PDB file of C-alpha atoms in Angstrom:
ATOM      1  CA  MET A 173    -142.442  56.340 -88.081  1.00  0.00           C
ATOM      2  CA  ARG A 174    -138.838  55.928 -89.264  1.00  0.00           C
ATOM      3  CA  LEU A 175    -137.479  57.668 -86.120  1.00  0.00           C
ATOM      4  CA  ARG A 176    -139.620  55.464 -83.912  1.00  0.00           C
ATOM      5  CA  PHE A 177    -138.310  52.363 -85.687  1.00  0.00           C
ATOM      6  CA  ILE A 178    -134.673  53.486 -85.320  1.00  0.00           C
ATOM      7  CA  LEU A 179    -135.079  54.200 -81.597  1.00  0.00           C
ATOM      8  CA  SER A 180    -136.893  50.888 -81.068  1.00  0.00           C
ATOM      9  CA  SER A 181    -134.129  48.986 -82.873  1.00  0.00           C
ATOM     10  CA  THR A 182    -131.473  50.784 -80.844  1.00  0.00           C
ATOM     11  CA  TRP A 183    -133.191  49.845 -77.589  1.00  0.00           C
ATOM     12  CA  ASP A 184    -133.460  46.204 -78.682  1.00  0.00           C
ATOM     13  CA  ASN A 185    -129.766  46.184 -79.586  1.00  0.00           C
ATOM     14  CA  LEU A 186    -128.828  47.541 -76.165  1.00  0.00           C
ATOM     15  CA  ARG A 187    -130.874  44.872 -74.393  1.00  0.00           C
ATOM     16  CA  ARG A 188    -129.576  41.984 -76.493  1.00  0.00           C
ATOM     17  CA  ASN A 189    -125.881  42.869 -76.497  1.00  0.00           C
ATOM     18  CA  GLY A 190    -125.150  43.655 -72.848  1.00  0.00           C
ATOM     19  CA  SER A 191    -121.674  42.104 -72.827  1.00  0.00           C
ATOM     20  CA  MET A 192    -120.611  43.905 -76.025  1.00  0.00           C
ATOM     21  CA  ILE A 193    -121.952  47.214 -74.727  1.00  0.00           C
ATOM     22  CA  LEU A 194    -120.107  46.674 -71.456  1.00  0.00           C
ATOM     23  CA  SER A 195    -116.818  46.056 -73.267  1.00  0.00           C
ATOM     24  CA  VAL A 196    -117.171  49.267 -75.327  1.00  0.00           C
ATOM     25  CA  MET A 197    -118.155  51.201 -72.221  1.00  0.00           C
ATOM     26  CA  LEU A 198    -115.145  49.984 -70.222  1.00  0.00           C
ATOM     27  CA  VAL A 199    -112.562  50.604 -72.934  1.00  0.00           C
ATOM     28  CA  THR A 200    -114.032  54.084 -73.475  1.00  0.00           C
ATOM     29  CA  PHE A 201    -113.863  54.681 -69.732  1.00  0.00           C
ATOM     30  CA  ILE A 202    -110.178  53.691 -69.525  1.00  0.00           C
ATOM     31  CA  SER A 203    -109.212  55.593 -72.680  1.00  0.00           C
ATOM     32  CA  PHE A 204    -110.862  58.860 -71.709  1.00  0.00           C
ATOM     33  CA  LEU A 205    -109.690  58.532 -68.119  1.00  0.00           C
ATOM     34  CA  PHE A 206    -106.136  58.674 -69.488  1.00  0.00           C
ATOM     35  CA  ILE A 207    -107.022  61.599 -71.743  1.00  0.00           C
ATOM     36  CA  GLY A 208    -108.671  63.426 -68.864  1.00  0.00           C
ATOM     37  CA  ALA A 209    -105.710  62.758 -66.558  1.00  0.00           C
ATOM     38  CA  SER A 210    -103.368  64.145 -69.210  1.00  0.00           C
ATOM     39  CA  GLY A 211    -105.549  67.230 -69.580  1.00  0.00           C
ATOM     40  CA  LEU A 212    -105.724  67.757 -65.817  1.00  0.00           C
ATOM     41  CA  MET A 213    -101.963  67.440 -65.490  1.00  0.00           C
ATOM     42  CA  GLN A 214    -101.386  70.000 -68.235  1.00  0.00           C
ATOM     43  CA  ALA A 215    -103.976  72.305 -66.641  1.00  0.00           C
ATOM     44  CA  GLN A 216    -102.150  71.926 -63.321  1.00  0.00           C
ATOM     45  CA  ILE A 217     -98.825  72.822 -64.935  1.00  0.00           C
ATOM     46  CA  SER A 218    -100.332  75.878 -66.635  1.00  0.00           C
ATOM     47  CA  LYS A 219    -102.018  76.984 -63.407  1.00  0.00           C
ATOM     48  CA  ALA A 220     -98.862  76.636 -61.320  1.00  0.00           C
ATOM     49  CA  LYS A 221     -96.664  78.175 -63.995  1.00  0.00           C
ATOM     50  CA  GLY A 222     -98.955  81.181 -64.393  1.00  0.00           C
ATOM     51  CA  ASP A 223     -99.155  81.758 -60.652  1.00  0.00           C
ATOM     52  CA  TRP A 224     -95.436  81.284 -59.966  1.00  0.00           C
ATOM     53  CA  TYR A 225     -94.243  83.201 -62.992  1.00  0.00           C
ATOM     54  CA  ASP A 226     -96.374  86.152 -61.906  1.00  0.00           C
ATOM     55  CA  GLN A 227     -94.549  86.183 -58.570  1.00  0.00           C
ATOM     56  CA  VAL A 228     -90.948  85.430 -59.504  1.00  0.00           C
ATOM     57  CA  GLU A 229     -88.467  88.228 -60.032  1.00  0.00           C
ATOM     58  CA  VAL A 230     -85.210  88.884 -61.814  1.00  0.00           C
ATOM     59  CA  VAL A 231     -82.621  89.601 -59.118  1.00  0.00           C
ATOM     60  CA  VAL A 232     -79.753  91.944 -59.943  1.00  0.00           C
ATOM     61  CA  TRP A 233     -77.073  91.161 -57.358  1.00  0.00           C
ATOM     62  CA  LEU A 234     -74.930  94.209 -56.669  1.00  0.00           C
ATOM     63  CA  CYS A 235     -71.210  93.879 -56.000  1.00  0.00           C
ATOM     64  CA  PRO A 236     -70.293  93.111 -52.381  1.00  0.00           C
ATOM     65  CA  ASP A 237     -67.520  94.666 -50.370  1.00  0.00           C
ATOM     66  CA  GLY A 238     -64.434  92.501 -50.775  1.00  0.00           C
ATOM     67  CA  THR A 239     -63.311  90.077 -53.434  1.00  0.00           C
ATOM     68  CA  SER A 240     -65.605  88.904 -56.213  1.00  0.00           C
ATOM     69  CA  GLN A 241     -65.060  86.728 -59.278  1.00  0.00           C
ATOM     70  CA  ALA A 242     -66.981  89.147 -61.518  1.00  0.00           C
ATOM     71  CA  ALA A 243     -64.893  91.544 -63.620  1.00  0.00           C
ATOM     72  CA  SER A 244     -67.509  94.267 -63.031  1.00  0.00           C
ATOM     73  CA  CYS A 245     -66.668  94.119 -59.303  1.00  0.00           C
ATOM     74  CA  ALA A 246     -62.903  94.576 -59.728  1.00  0.00           C
ATOM     75  CA  THR A 247     -62.843  97.603 -57.391  1.00  0.00           C
ATOM     76  CA  GLY A 248     -63.789  95.390 -54.433  1.00  0.00           C
ATOM     77  CA  LYS A 249     -66.342  97.937 -53.285  1.00  0.00           C
ATOM     78  CA  ALA A 250     -70.122  97.801 -53.198  1.00  0.00           C
ATOM     79  CA  PRO A 251     -71.768 100.444 -55.393  1.00  0.00           C
ATOM     80  CA  THR A 252     -72.582 103.785 -53.779  1.00  0.00           C
ATOM     81  CA  ASN A 253     -76.105 105.179 -53.529  1.00  0.00           C
ATOM     82  CA  ASP A 254     -75.439 107.413 -56.539  1.00  0.00           C
ATOM     83  CA  GLU A 255     -74.259 104.422 -58.586  1.00  0.00           C
ATOM     84  CA  ILE A 256     -77.353 102.473 -57.594  1.00  0.00           C
ATOM     85  CA  VAL A 257     -79.612 105.364 -58.618  1.00  0.00           C
ATOM     86  CA  LYS A 258     -77.752 105.556 -61.929  1.00  0.00           C
ATOM     87  CA  LEU A 259     -78.321 101.841 -62.485  1.00  0.00           C
ATOM     88  CA  GLU A 260     -82.027 102.232 -61.706  1.00  0.00           C
ATOM     89  CA  ASN A 261     -82.232 105.091 -64.227  1.00  0.00           C
ATOM     90  CA  THR A 262     -80.596 102.846 -66.825  1.00  0.00           C
ATOM     91  CA  ILE A 263     -83.221 100.167 -66.182  1.00  0.00           C
ATOM     92  CA  ASN A 264     -86.053 102.694 -66.424  1.00  0.00           C
ATOM     93  CA  THR A 265     -84.642 104.061 -69.689  1.00  0.00           C
ATOM     94  CA  GLU A 266     -83.419 100.985 -71.564  1.00  0.00           C
ATOM     95  CA  LEU A 267     -85.833  98.400 -70.149  1.00  0.00           C
ATOM     96  CA  ARG A 268     -88.993 100.414 -69.679  1.00  0.00           C
ATOM     97  CA  ASP A 269     -90.910  98.039 -71.977  1.00  0.00           C
ATOM     98  CA  SER A 270     -89.793  94.971 -70.007  1.00  0.00           C
ATOM     99  CA  VAL A 271     -89.606  95.972 -66.338  1.00  0.00           C
ATOM    100  CA  ALA A 272     -92.773  96.794 -64.424  1.00  0.00           C
ATOM    101  CA  LYS A 273     -91.293  97.522 -61.003  1.00  0.00           C
ATOM    102  CA  ILE A 274     -87.874  97.959 -59.329  1.00  0.00           C
ATOM    103  CA  THR A 275     -87.408  97.188 -55.624  1.00  0.00           C
ATOM    104  CA  TYR A 276     -84.112  97.888 -53.858  1.00  0.00           C
ATOM    105  CA  GLN A 277     -83.166  95.456 -51.081  1.00  0.00           C
ATOM    106  CA  SER A 278     -80.332  96.554 -48.840  1.00  0.00           C
ATOM    107  CA  ARG A 279     -77.842  94.211 -47.198  1.00  0.00           C
ATOM    108  CA  GLU A 280     -79.561  94.756 -43.843  1.00  0.00           C
ATOM    109  CA  ASP A 281     -83.009  93.918 -45.251  1.00  0.00           C
ATOM    110  CA  PHE A 282     -81.697  90.785 -46.956  1.00  0.00           C
ATOM    111  CA  PHE A 283     -79.955  89.663 -43.744  1.00  0.00           C
ATOM    112  CA  LYS A 284     -83.046  90.214 -41.577  1.00  0.00           C
ATOM    113  CA  ASN A 285     -85.829  89.119 -43.942  1.00  0.00           C
ATOM    114  CA  THR A 286     -84.167  86.332 -45.891  1.00  0.00           C
ATOM    115  CA  PHE A 287     -80.895  85.043 -44.449  1.00  0.00           C
ATOM    116  CA  LEU A 288     -82.004  84.760 -40.818  1.00  0.00           C
ATOM    117  CA  LYS A 289     -85.213  82.985 -41.851  1.00  0.00           C
ATOM    118  CA  GLN A 290     -83.134  80.341 -43.600  1.00  0.00           C
ATOM    119  CA  TYR A 291     -80.334  80.256 -41.010  1.00  0.00           C
ATOM    120  CA  PRO A 292     -81.853  81.363 -37.664  1.00  0.00           C
ATOM    121  CA  GLU A 293     -78.522  81.125 -35.835  1.00  0.00           C
ATOM    122  CA  GLY A 294     -76.832  83.336 -38.419  1.00  0.00           C
ATOM    123  CA  THR A 295     -74.216  80.666 -39.098  1.00  0.00           C
ATOM    124  CA  TYR A 296     -73.288  79.592 -42.627  1.00  0.00           C
ATOM    125  CA  GLU A 297     -70.551  77.058 -43.424  1.00  0.00           C
ATOM    126  CA  GLY A 298     -69.105  77.446 -39.937  1.00  0.00           C
ATOM    127  CA  ARG A 299     -69.034  81.250 -40.040  1.00  0.00           C
ATOM    128  CA  THR A 300     -71.226  83.638 -38.094  1.00  0.00           C
ATOM    129  CA  MET A 301     -72.533  86.079 -40.668  1.00  0.00           C
ATOM    130  CA  THR A 302     -73.623  89.696 -40.260  1.00  0.00           C
ATOM    131  CA  ALA A 303     -75.408  92.177 -42.491  1.00  0.00           C
ATOM    132  CA  ALA A 304     -72.019  93.400 -43.725  1.00  0.00           C
ATOM    133  CA  ASP A 305     -71.419  89.977 -45.293  1.00  0.00           C
ATOM    134  CA  MET A 306     -74.571  90.189 -47.378  1.00  0.00           C
ATOM    135  CA  GLN A 307     -75.226  91.691 -50.820  1.00  0.00           C
ATOM    136  CA  ALA A 308     -77.637  94.390 -51.780  1.00  0.00           C
ATOM    137  CA  SER A 309     -79.838  93.712 -54.807  1.00  0.00           C
ATOM    138  CA  LEU A 310     -82.362  95.178 -57.201  1.00  0.00           C
ATOM    139  CA  ARG A 311     -85.446  93.011 -57.648  1.00  0.00           C
ATOM    140  CA  LEU A 312     -87.176  93.490 -60.962  1.00  0.00           C
ATOM    141  CA  LYS A 313     -90.783  92.586 -61.635  1.00  0.00           C
ATOM    142  CA  LEU A 314     -91.114  91.934 -65.363  1.00  0.00           C
ATOM    143  CA  LYS A 315     -94.125  92.765 -67.509  1.00  0.00           C
ATOM    144  CA  ASP A 316     -93.502  89.531 -69.399  1.00  0.00           C
ATOM    145  CA  PRO A 317     -91.613  86.888 -67.336  1.00  0.00           C
ATOM    146  CA  THR A 318     -90.360  85.221 -70.516  1.00  0.00           C
ATOM    147  CA  LYS A 319     -88.281  88.334 -71.394  1.00  0.00           C
ATOM    148  CA  TYR A 320     -85.603  87.548 -68.802  1.00  0.00           C
ATOM    149  CA  GLN A 321     -82.900  87.224 -71.463  1.00  0.00           C
ATOM    150  CA  VAL A 322     -83.410  90.815 -72.613  1.00  0.00           C
ATOM    151  CA  VAL A 323     -82.897  92.091 -69.061  1.00  0.00           C
ATOM    152  CA  SER A 324     -79.838  89.894 -68.569  1.00  0.00           C
ATOM    153  CA  GLU A 325     -78.189  91.134 -71.766  1.00  0.00           C
ATOM    154  CA  VAL A 326     -78.636  94.785 -70.793  1.00  0.00           C
ATOM    155  CA  LEU A 327     -77.483  94.502 -67.158  1.00  0.00           C
ATOM    156  CA  SER A 328     -74.890  91.728 -67.089  1.00  0.00           C
ATOM    157  CA  GLY A 329     -71.320  93.035 -66.913  1.00  0.00           C
ATOM    158  CA  ARG A 330     -72.250  96.590 -65.930  1.00  0.00           C
ATOM    159  CA  ASP A 331     -70.172  98.248 -63.239  1.00  0.00           C
ATOM    160  CA  GLY A 332     -71.569  97.442 -59.820  1.00  0.00           C
ATOM    161  CA  VAL A 333     -73.536  94.366 -61.024  1.00  0.00           C
ATOM    162  CA  GLU A 334     -72.087  91.010 -59.982  1.00  0.00           C
ATOM    163  CA  GLU A 335     -74.786  88.717 -61.378  1.00  0.00           C
ATOM    164  CA  VAL A 336     -78.265  88.727 -62.884  1.00  0.00           C
ATOM    165  CA  SER A 337     -80.352  85.719 -61.874  1.00  0.00           C
ATOM    166  CA  ASP A 338     -83.860  84.620 -62.801  1.00  0.00           C
ATOM    167  CA  GLN A 339     -85.923  82.836 -60.151  1.00  0.00           C
ATOM    168  CA  ARG A 340     -87.739  80.923 -62.885  1.00  0.00           C
ATOM    169  CA  GLN A 341     -84.656  78.723 -63.147  1.00  0.00           C
ATOM    170  CA  ILE A 342     -85.734  77.161 -59.850  1.00  0.00           C
ATOM    171  CA  PHE A 343     -89.059  76.010 -61.272  1.00  0.00           C
ATOM    172  CA  ASP A 344     -88.136  75.114 -64.844  1.00  0.00           C
ATOM    173  CA  PRO A 345     -86.688  71.645 -63.971  1.00  0.00           C
ATOM    174  CA  VAL A 346     -89.909  70.815 -62.106  1.00  0.00           C
ATOM    175  CA  PHE A 347     -92.018  71.860 -65.075  1.00  0.00           C
ATOM    176  CA  LYS A 348     -89.850  69.803 -67.433  1.00  0.00           C
ATOM    177  CA  ILE A 349     -90.482  66.683 -65.363  1.00  0.00           C
ATOM    178  CA  LEU A 350     -94.220  67.353 -65.224  1.00  0.00           C
ATOM    179  CA  ASN A 351     -94.341  68.017 -68.976  1.00  0.00           C
ATOM    180  CA  ARG A 352     -92.641  64.681 -69.643  1.00  0.00           C
ATOM    181  CA  ALA A 353     -95.134  62.929 -67.378  1.00  0.00           C
ATOM    182  CA  THR A 354     -97.940  64.610 -69.318  1.00  0.00           C
ATOM    183  CA  ALA A 355     -96.418  63.436 -72.609  1.00  0.00           C
ATOM    184  CA  VAL A 356     -96.262  59.836 -71.354  1.00  0.00           C
ATOM    185  CA  THR A 357     -99.882  60.019 -70.196  1.00  0.00           C
ATOM    186  CA  LEU A 358    -100.920  61.496 -73.543  1.00  0.00           C
ATOM    187  CA  VAL A 359     -99.168  58.716 -75.487  1.00  0.00           C
ATOM    188  CA  LEU A 360    -100.954  56.093 -73.390  1.00  0.00           C
ATOM    189  CA  ALA A 361    -104.233  57.937 -73.972  1.00  0.00           C
ATOM    190  CA  VAL A 362    -103.693  57.948 -77.765  1.00  0.00           C
ATOM    191  CA  VAL A 363    -102.961  54.205 -77.708  1.00  0.00           C
ATOM    192  CA  MET A 364    -106.110  53.585 -75.674  1.00  0.00           C
ATOM    193  CA  VAL A 365    -108.195  55.725 -78.034  1.00  0.00           C
ATOM    194  CA  ILE A 366    -106.969  53.672 -80.998  1.00  0.00           C
ATOM    195  CA  VAL A 367    -107.889  50.509 -79.089  1.00  0.00           C
ATOM    196  CA  ALA A 368    -111.298  51.972 -78.295  1.00  0.00           C
ATOM    197  CA  ILE A 369    -111.946  52.832 -81.954  1.00  0.00           C
ATOM    198  CA  LEU A 370    -110.958  49.352 -83.113  1.00  0.00           C
ATOM    199  CA  LEU A 371    -112.931  47.610 -80.395  1.00  0.00           C
ATOM    200  CA  THR A 372    -116.015  49.759 -80.947  1.00  0.00           C
ATOM    201  CA  GLY A 373    -115.956  49.127 -84.686  1.00  0.00           C
ATOM    202  CA  THR A 374    -115.469  45.381 -84.200  1.00  0.00           C
ATOM    203  CA  THR A 375    -118.191  45.162 -81.556  1.00  0.00           C
ATOM    204  CA  ILE A 376    -120.735  46.993 -83.677  1.00  0.00           C
ATOM    205  CA  ARG A 377    -119.842  44.891 -86.719  1.00  0.00           C
ATOM    206  CA  MET A 378    -120.363  41.712 -84.666  1.00  0.00           C
ATOM    207  CA  SER A 379    -123.697  43.065 -83.466  1.00  0.00           C
ATOM    208  CA  ALA A 380    -124.744  43.667 -87.070  1.00  0.00           C
ATOM    209  CA  ALA A 381    -123.534  40.191 -88.097  1.00  0.00           C
ATOM    210  CA  SER A 382    -125.645  38.554 -85.388  1.00  0.00           C
ATOM    211  CA  ARG A 383    -128.729  40.113 -86.999  1.00  0.00           C
ATOM    212  CA  ARG A 384    -127.789  39.685 -90.609  1.00  0.00           C
ATOM    213  CA  ASN A 385    -131.239  38.287 -91.452  1.00  0.00           C
ATOM    214  CA  GLU A 386    -132.897  41.415 -90.097  1.00  0.00           C
ATOM    215  CA  THR A 387    -130.654  43.732 -92.084  1.00  0.00           C
ATOM    216  CA  GLU A 388    -131.260  41.705 -95.270  1.00  0.00           C
ATOM    217  CA  ILE A 389    -135.025  41.974 -94.776  1.00  0.00           C
ATOM    218  CA  MET A 390    -134.691  45.741 -94.279  1.00  0.00           C
ATOM    219  CA  ARG A 391    -132.742  45.965 -97.535  1.00  0.00           C
ATOM    220  CA  LEU A 392    -135.428  43.993 -99.385  1.00  0.00           C
ATOM    221  CA  VAL A 393    -138.191  46.295 -98.178  1.00  0.00           C
ATOM    222  CA  GLY A 394    -136.228  49.320 -99.452  1.00  0.00           C
ATOM    223  CA  ALA A 395    -134.662  50.701 -96.261  1.00  0.00           C
ATOM    224  CA  SER A 396    -131.768  53.063 -96.927  1.00  0.00           C
ATOM    225  CA  ASN A 397    -128.249  52.302 -95.760  1.00  0.00           C
ATOM    226  CA  TRP A 398    -128.484  54.997 -93.102  1.00  0.00           C
ATOM    227  CA  THR A 399    -131.737  53.568 -91.748  1.00  0.00           C
ATOM    228  CA  ILE A 400    -129.985  50.211 -91.376  1.00  0.00           C
ATOM    229  CA  ARG A 401    -126.781  51.632 -89.914  1.00  0.00           C
ATOM    230  CA  LEU A 402    -128.173  54.209 -87.506  1.00  0.00           C
ATOM    231  CA  PRO A 403    -129.437  51.842 -84.757  1.00  0.00           C
ATOM    232  CA  PHE A 404    -126.025  50.173 -84.596  1.00  0.00           C
ATOM    233  CA  ILE A 405    -124.224  53.528 -84.569  1.00  0.00           C
ATOM    234  CA  LEU A 406    -126.475  54.773 -81.771  1.00  0.00           C
ATOM    235  CA  GLU A 407    -125.731  51.579 -79.863  1.00  0.00           C
ATOM    236  CA  GLY A 408    -122.019  52.413 -79.866  1.00  0.00           C
ATOM    237  CA  VAL A 409    -122.682  56.082 -79.090  1.00  0.00           C
ATOM    238  CA  VAL A 410    -124.735  55.202 -76.008  1.00  0.00           C
ATOM    239  CA  ALA A 411    -122.030  52.813 -74.760  1.00  0.00           C
ATOM    240  CA  SER A 412    -119.364  55.467 -75.294  1.00  0.00           C
ATOM    241  CA  LEU A 413    -121.525  58.078 -73.585  1.00  0.00           C
ATOM    242  CA  LEU A 414    -121.794  55.889 -70.494  1.00  0.00           C
ATOM    243  CA  GLY A 415    -118.051  55.172 -70.545  1.00  0.00           C
ATOM    244  CA  SER A 416    -117.134  58.841 -70.859  1.00  0.00           C
ATOM    245  CA  LEU A 417    -119.511  59.772 -68.028  1.00  0.00           C
ATOM    246  CA  LEU A 418    -117.780  57.183 -65.855  1.00  0.00           C
ATOM    247  CA  ALA A 419    -114.413  58.699 -66.812  1.00  0.00           C
ATOM    248  CA  VAL A 420    -115.599  62.206 -65.860  1.00  0.00           C
ATOM    249  CA  GLY A 421    -116.960  60.863 -62.569  1.00  0.00           C
ATOM    250  CA  ALA A 422    -113.650  59.132 -61.817  1.00  0.00           C
ATOM    251  CA  LEU A 423    -111.670  62.310 -62.614  1.00  0.00           C
ATOM    252  CA  SER A 424    -113.964  64.313 -60.347  1.00  0.00           C
ATOM    253  CA  ALA A 425    -113.441  61.809 -57.521  1.00  0.00           C
ATOM    254  CA  ILE A 426    -109.654  61.864 -58.012  1.00  0.00           C
ATOM    255  CA  VAL A 427    -109.558  65.672 -57.864  1.00  0.00           C
ATOM    256  CA  LYS A 428    -111.803  65.711 -54.782  1.00  0.00           C
ATOM    257  CA  LEU A 429    -110.041  62.986 -52.791  1.00  0.00           C
ATOM    258  CA  PHE A 430    -106.400  63.371 -53.771  1.00  0.00           C
ATOM    259  CA  ILE A 431    -106.082  67.070 -54.626  1.00  0.00           C
ATOM    260  CA  THR A 432    -108.754  69.141 -52.864  1.00  0.00           C
ATOM    261  CA  ASP A 433    -109.070  67.080 -49.652  1.00  0.00           C
ATOM    262  CA  TRP A 434    -105.449  65.905 -49.322  1.00  0.00           C
ATOM    263  CA  LEU A 435    -102.749  67.596 -51.394  1.00  0.00           C
ATOM    264  CA  ALA A 436    -104.194  71.124 -51.183  1.00  0.00           C
ATOM    265  CA  GLN A 437    -104.409  70.781 -47.391  1.00  0.00           C
ATOM    266  CA  THR A 438    -100.854  69.452 -47.096  1.00  0.00           C
ATOM    267  CA  VAL A 439     -99.014  71.717 -49.565  1.00  0.00           C
ATOM    268  CA  GLN A 440    -100.776  75.060 -49.443  1.00  0.00           C
ATOM    269  CA  TRP A 441     -98.332  77.261 -51.357  1.00  0.00           C
ATOM    270  CA  MET A 442     -99.262  75.840 -54.766  1.00  0.00           C
ATOM    271  CA  PRO A 443    -102.457  76.572 -56.756  1.00  0.00           C
ATOM    272  CA  TYR A 444    -104.330  73.428 -57.799  1.00  0.00           C
ATOM    273  CA  VAL A 445    -106.914  72.334 -60.316  1.00  0.00           C
ATOM    274  CA  ASP A 446    -110.388  71.847 -58.896  1.00  0.00           C
ATOM    275  CA  GLN A 447    -113.849  70.634 -59.855  1.00  0.00           C
ATOM    276  CA  SER A 448    -114.356  73.594 -62.178  1.00  0.00           C
ATOM    277  CA  THR A 449    -111.439  72.299 -64.287  1.00  0.00           C
ATOM    278  CA  VAL A 450    -113.118  68.893 -64.534  1.00  0.00           C
ATOM    279  CA  LEU A 451    -116.419  70.539 -65.509  1.00  0.00           C
ATOM    280  CA  LEU A 452    -114.695  72.492 -68.274  1.00  0.00           C
ATOM    281  CA  MET A 453    -113.135  69.297 -69.625  1.00  0.00           C
ATOM    282  CA  ALA A 454    -116.281  67.167 -69.296  1.00  0.00           C
ATOM    283  CA  PRO A 455    -118.099  68.324 -72.480  1.00  0.00           C
ATOM    284  CA  VAL A 456    -114.954  67.780 -74.558  1.00  0.00           C
ATOM    285  CA  LEU A 457    -114.444  64.267 -73.182  1.00  0.00           C
ATOM    286  CA  ILE A 458    -118.088  63.261 -73.581  1.00  0.00           C
ATOM    287  CA  LEU A 459    -118.562  64.684 -77.068  1.00  0.00           C
ATOM    288  CA  GLY A 460    -115.173  63.335 -78.148  1.00  0.00           C
ATOM    289  CA  ALA A 461    -116.070  59.820 -77.008  1.00  0.00           C
ATOM    290  CA  MET A 462    -119.448  59.930 -78.772  1.00  0.00           C
ATOM    291  CA  LEU A 463    -118.012  61.290 -82.022  1.00  0.00           C
ATOM    292  CA  LEU A 464    -115.187  58.732 -82.099  1.00  0.00           C
ATOM    293  CA  SER A 465    -117.671  55.949 -81.478  1.00  0.00           C
ATOM    294  CA  ALA A 466    -119.988  57.188 -84.219  1.00  0.00           C
ATOM    295  CA  LEU A 467    -117.098  57.477 -86.660  1.00  0.00           C
ATOM    296  CA  ALA A 468    -115.704  54.026 -85.861  1.00  0.00           C
ATOM    297  CA  SER A 469    -119.134  52.419 -86.085  1.00  0.00           C
ATOM    298  CA  SER A 470    -119.979  54.162 -89.350  1.00  0.00           C
ATOM    299  CA  ILE A 471    -116.732  53.106 -91.063  1.00  0.00           C
ATOM    300  CA  SER A 472    -117.015  49.532 -89.785  1.00  0.00           C
ATOM    301  CA  LEU A 473    -120.647  49.157 -90.872  1.00  0.00           C
ATOM    302  CA  ARG A 474    -120.009  50.690 -94.285  1.00  0.00           C
ATOM    303  CA  ARG A 475    -117.427  48.027 -95.012  1.00  0.00           C
ATOM    304  CA  TYR A 476    -119.545  45.248 -93.561  1.00  0.00           C
ATOM    305  CA  LEU A 477    -122.798  46.135 -95.367  1.00  0.00           C
ATOM    306  CA  ARG A 478    -120.976  46.205 -98.704  1.00  0.00           C
ATOM    307  CA  THR A 479    -120.207  42.520 -98.378  1.00  0.00           C
TER     308      THR A 479
END
């Protein structure tokens, strides 16, 4: 009987207060759209970072023939095969816990597979280059890409090594920009959540005030505070549920139209978030919206019913 009364009161509240419900629904929609966008952006960064970091390598540039600024290349000669083998043995011995694979790339391979792809005519800064102008290198696949510094400390300055470079340095500035964009989106989302909490609490309190006579009668007949509050709390929860569902639907449409159907077809070398990411986020967004609404409504009604 009590459950039936609570559900009946909730339904009456929803029918009577359409404009208030709409306002709660819209502010919840906007707030959780920002939160979802922030989550999707962070998921995109993590996805790209994981994929790229698995592919990038630490490149150990060996000394070229001729002059070099590095003190380790003072002889002006490229390392011999024996010296290269010795360097590989050093890596296998001292960096066995960090390096998963060593690949030697000769000057000829670098010229044919890399340089000519970037400069098809073989001309660089007005000079026609040949394989003899290139540098051989050792390309190291790390077990943990974040351990670049350990590799650099061991190999930098060794005879025959001109420079140790980490390809992650190419991507780090991009990730920094994306992380800042995520932070801005998250700040806006937090502000909108605060607005949603305040608006939900105010709306529910106004709804209760418009039926003050009903709540007073319920008190006189011995209804508990929770019996009085629950219909109003459920009113806010339903509005927030609808708003969060709209937010999830909007996020799904954004991913479909702008990422899957457009960006992923245009730029195909990057991994992207997809509908499965939205589905994973959906329960968190929906439950979060409902819980925040219930909390805001409960606090607001507790203060109001004391007066």
